[in-house]
Short mmCIF file of C-alpha atoms in Angstrom, two decimals:
data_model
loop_
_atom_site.label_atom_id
_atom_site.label_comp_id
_atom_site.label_asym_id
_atom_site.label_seq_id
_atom_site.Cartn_x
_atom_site.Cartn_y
_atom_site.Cartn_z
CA UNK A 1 38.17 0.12 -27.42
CA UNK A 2 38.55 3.56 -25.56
CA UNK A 3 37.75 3.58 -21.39
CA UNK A 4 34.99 5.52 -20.37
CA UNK A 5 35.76 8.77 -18.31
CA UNK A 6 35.78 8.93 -15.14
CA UNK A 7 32.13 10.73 -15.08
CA UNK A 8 30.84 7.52 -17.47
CA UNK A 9 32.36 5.05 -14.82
CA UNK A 10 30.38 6.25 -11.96
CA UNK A 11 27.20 6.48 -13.81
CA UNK A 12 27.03 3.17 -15.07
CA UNK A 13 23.63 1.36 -14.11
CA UNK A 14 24.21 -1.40 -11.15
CA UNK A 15 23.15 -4.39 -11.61
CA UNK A 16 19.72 -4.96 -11.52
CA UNK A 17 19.77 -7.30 -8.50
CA UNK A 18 21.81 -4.93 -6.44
CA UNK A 19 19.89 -1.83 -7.77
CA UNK A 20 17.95 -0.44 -4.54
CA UNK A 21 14.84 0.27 -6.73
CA UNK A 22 14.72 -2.98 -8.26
CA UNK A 23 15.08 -4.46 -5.25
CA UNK A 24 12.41 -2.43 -3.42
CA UNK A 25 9.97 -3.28 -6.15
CA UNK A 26 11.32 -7.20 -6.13
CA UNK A 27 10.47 -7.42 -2.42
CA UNK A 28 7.15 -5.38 -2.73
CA UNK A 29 5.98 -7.42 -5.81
CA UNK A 30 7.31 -11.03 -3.90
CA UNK A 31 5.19 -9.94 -0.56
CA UNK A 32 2.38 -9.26 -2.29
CA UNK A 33 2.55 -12.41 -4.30
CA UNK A 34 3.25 -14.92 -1.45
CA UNK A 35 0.19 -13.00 0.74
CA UNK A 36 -2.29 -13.53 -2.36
CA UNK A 37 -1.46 -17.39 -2.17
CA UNK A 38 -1.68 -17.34 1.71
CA UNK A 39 -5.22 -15.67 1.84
CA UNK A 40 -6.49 -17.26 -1.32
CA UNK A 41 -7.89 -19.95 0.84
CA UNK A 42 -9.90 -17.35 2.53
CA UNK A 43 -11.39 -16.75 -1.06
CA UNK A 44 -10.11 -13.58 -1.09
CA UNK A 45 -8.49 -11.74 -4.27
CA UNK A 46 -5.81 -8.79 -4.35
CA UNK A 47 -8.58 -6.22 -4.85
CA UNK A 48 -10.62 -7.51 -1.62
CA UNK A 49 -7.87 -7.96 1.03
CA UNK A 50 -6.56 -4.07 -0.22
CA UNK A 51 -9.99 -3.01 0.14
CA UNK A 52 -10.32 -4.39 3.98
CA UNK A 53 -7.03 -3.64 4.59
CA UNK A 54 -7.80 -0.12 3.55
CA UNK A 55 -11.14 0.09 5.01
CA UNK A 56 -10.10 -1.02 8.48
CA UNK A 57 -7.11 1.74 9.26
CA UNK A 58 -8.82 4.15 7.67
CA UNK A 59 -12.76 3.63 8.63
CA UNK A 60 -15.12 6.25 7.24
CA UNK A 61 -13.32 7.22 4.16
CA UNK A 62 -15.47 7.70 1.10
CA UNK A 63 -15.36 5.81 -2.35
CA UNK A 64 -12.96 8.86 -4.06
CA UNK A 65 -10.60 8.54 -1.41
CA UNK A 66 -10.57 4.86 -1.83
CA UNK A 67 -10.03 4.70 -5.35
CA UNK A 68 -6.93 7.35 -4.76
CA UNK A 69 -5.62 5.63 -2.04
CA UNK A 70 -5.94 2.49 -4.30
CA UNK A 71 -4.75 3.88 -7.45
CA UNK A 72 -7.93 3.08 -9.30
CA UNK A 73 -10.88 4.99 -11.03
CA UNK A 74 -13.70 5.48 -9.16
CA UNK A 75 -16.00 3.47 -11.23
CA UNK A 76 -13.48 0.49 -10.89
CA UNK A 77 -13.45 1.27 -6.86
CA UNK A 78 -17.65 0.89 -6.65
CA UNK A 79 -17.42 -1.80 -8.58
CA UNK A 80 -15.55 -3.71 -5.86
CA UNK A 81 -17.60 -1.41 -2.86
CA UNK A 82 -20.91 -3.32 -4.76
CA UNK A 83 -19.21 -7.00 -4.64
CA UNK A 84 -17.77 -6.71 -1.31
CA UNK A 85 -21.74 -5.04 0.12
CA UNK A 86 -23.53 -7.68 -1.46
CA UNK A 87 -20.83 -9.91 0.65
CA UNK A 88 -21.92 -8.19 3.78
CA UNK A 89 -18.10 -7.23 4.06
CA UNK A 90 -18.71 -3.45 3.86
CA UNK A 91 -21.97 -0.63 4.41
CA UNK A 92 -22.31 2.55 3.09
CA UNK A 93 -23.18 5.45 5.19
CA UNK A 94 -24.17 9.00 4.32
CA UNK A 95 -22.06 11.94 5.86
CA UNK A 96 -23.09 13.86 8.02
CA UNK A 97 -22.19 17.44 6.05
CA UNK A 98 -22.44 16.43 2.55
CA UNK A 99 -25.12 13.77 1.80
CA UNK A 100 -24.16 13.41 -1.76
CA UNK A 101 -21.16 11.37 -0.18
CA UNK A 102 -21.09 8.18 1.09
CA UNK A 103 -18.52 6.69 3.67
CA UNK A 104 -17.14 2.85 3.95
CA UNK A 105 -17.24 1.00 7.26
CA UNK A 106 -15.97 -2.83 7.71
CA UNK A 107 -19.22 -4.80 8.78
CA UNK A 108 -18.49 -7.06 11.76
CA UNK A 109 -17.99 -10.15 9.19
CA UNK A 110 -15.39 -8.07 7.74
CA UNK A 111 -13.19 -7.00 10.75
CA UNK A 112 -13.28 -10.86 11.58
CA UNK A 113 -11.56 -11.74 8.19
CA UNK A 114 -9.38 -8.68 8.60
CA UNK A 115 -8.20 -10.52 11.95
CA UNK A 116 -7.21 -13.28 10.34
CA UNK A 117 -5.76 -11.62 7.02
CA UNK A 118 -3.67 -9.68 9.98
CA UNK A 119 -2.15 -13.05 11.61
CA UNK A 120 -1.10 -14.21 8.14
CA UNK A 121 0.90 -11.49 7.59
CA UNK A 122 2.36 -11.21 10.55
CA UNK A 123 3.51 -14.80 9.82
CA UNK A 124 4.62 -13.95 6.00
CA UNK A 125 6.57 -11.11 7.28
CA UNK A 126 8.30 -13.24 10.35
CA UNK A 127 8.61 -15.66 7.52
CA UNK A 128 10.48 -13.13 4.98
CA UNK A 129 12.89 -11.62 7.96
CA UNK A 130 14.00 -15.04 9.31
CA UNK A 131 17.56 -13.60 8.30
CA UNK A 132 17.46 -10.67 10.13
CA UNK A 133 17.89 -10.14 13.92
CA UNK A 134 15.95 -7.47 15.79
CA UNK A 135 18.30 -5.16 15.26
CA UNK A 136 18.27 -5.24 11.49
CA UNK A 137 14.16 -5.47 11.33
CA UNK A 138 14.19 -2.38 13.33
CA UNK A 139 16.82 -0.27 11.55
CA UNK A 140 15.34 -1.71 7.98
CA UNK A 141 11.72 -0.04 9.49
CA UNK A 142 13.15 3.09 10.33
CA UNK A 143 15.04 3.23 7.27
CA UNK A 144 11.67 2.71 4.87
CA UNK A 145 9.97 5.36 7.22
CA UNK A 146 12.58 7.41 6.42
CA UNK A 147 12.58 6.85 2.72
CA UNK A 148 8.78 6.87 2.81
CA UNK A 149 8.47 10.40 4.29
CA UNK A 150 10.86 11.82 1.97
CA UNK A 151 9.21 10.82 -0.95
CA UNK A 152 5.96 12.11 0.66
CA UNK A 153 7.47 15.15 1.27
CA UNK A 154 8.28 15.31 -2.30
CA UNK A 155 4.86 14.45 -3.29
CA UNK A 156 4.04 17.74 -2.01
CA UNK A 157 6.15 20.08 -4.25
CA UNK A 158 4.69 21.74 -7.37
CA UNK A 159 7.06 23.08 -9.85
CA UNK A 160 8.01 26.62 -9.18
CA UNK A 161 6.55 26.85 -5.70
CA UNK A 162 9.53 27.96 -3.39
CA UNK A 163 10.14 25.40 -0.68
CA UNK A 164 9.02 27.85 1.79
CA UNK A 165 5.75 28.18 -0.08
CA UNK A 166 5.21 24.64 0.47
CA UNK A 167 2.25 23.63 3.09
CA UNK A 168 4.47 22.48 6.22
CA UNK A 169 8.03 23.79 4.54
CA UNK A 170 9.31 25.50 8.07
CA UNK A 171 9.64 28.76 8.29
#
């Protein structure tokens, strides 16, 4: 059986369990899964505690900026905005400049379950970096900022726009 060349041998796929992607999506996927079974006794589901969790950094937003910022149609976003109103979790408020638009705000119930949902995982992610010293929890942060703002930044380019046509590409 013939080797591969040189250019074959360095482009051969990892393993799967060593393969940074994979293993980004493992963790992601594993936190997400060991926080629904945490909160579940709150009688929360995936949909609700990303909905609060949501609401309360980013107070105000409206239901199209929800459903983007969930990855969701905005029919599938009211539909959860209806179940968690008639819950007394969340109100609807008109803005100010455009009242065909309606912004989310946490009700007081809410913020109080968002406390809680906030100690659990602080104690799921103490609970997942029991390996790691200070040290490594802090580089590991700075590292997925990193990562995080370059794919951002990427986000932002359009095909054929120059770099230095792109909105906050320095001059």
């Amino acid at each position: 059986m013939p080797r591969p060349s040189p250019a074959q041998a360095t482009h051969a796929p990892p393993e799967d369990r060593r393969h940074i992607g994979f293993l980004i999506a493992d963790v992601a996927r594993l936190m997400r899964s060991s926080f629904d079974r945490r909160v579940k006794r709150m009688g929360l589901t995936r949909a609700q505690w990303l909905v609060l969790s949501r609401l309360h950094r980013h107070p105000g937003i409206s239901q199209s900026e929800l459903a983007e910022m969930l990855e969701v149609e905005r029919a599938t976003a009211g539909r959860m905005i209806d179940r968690m109103e008639r819950r007394n979790w969340l109100t609807r408020r008109p803005d100010p400049g455009d009242r065909r638009i309606n912004r989310l705000f946490l009700t007081a119930e809410a913020e109080a379950v968002q406390v809680e949902m906030g100690l659990i995982a602080e104690g799921l992610l103490d609970d997942a970096m029991a390996s790691l010293d200070e040290g490594e929890r802090e580089a590991l942060t700075d590292m997925m900022e990193r990562v995080k703002a370059q794919l951002i930044g990427m986000g932002a380019r359009r095909p054929g726009v120059a770099a230095e046509d792109r909105p906050g590409a320095a001059a």
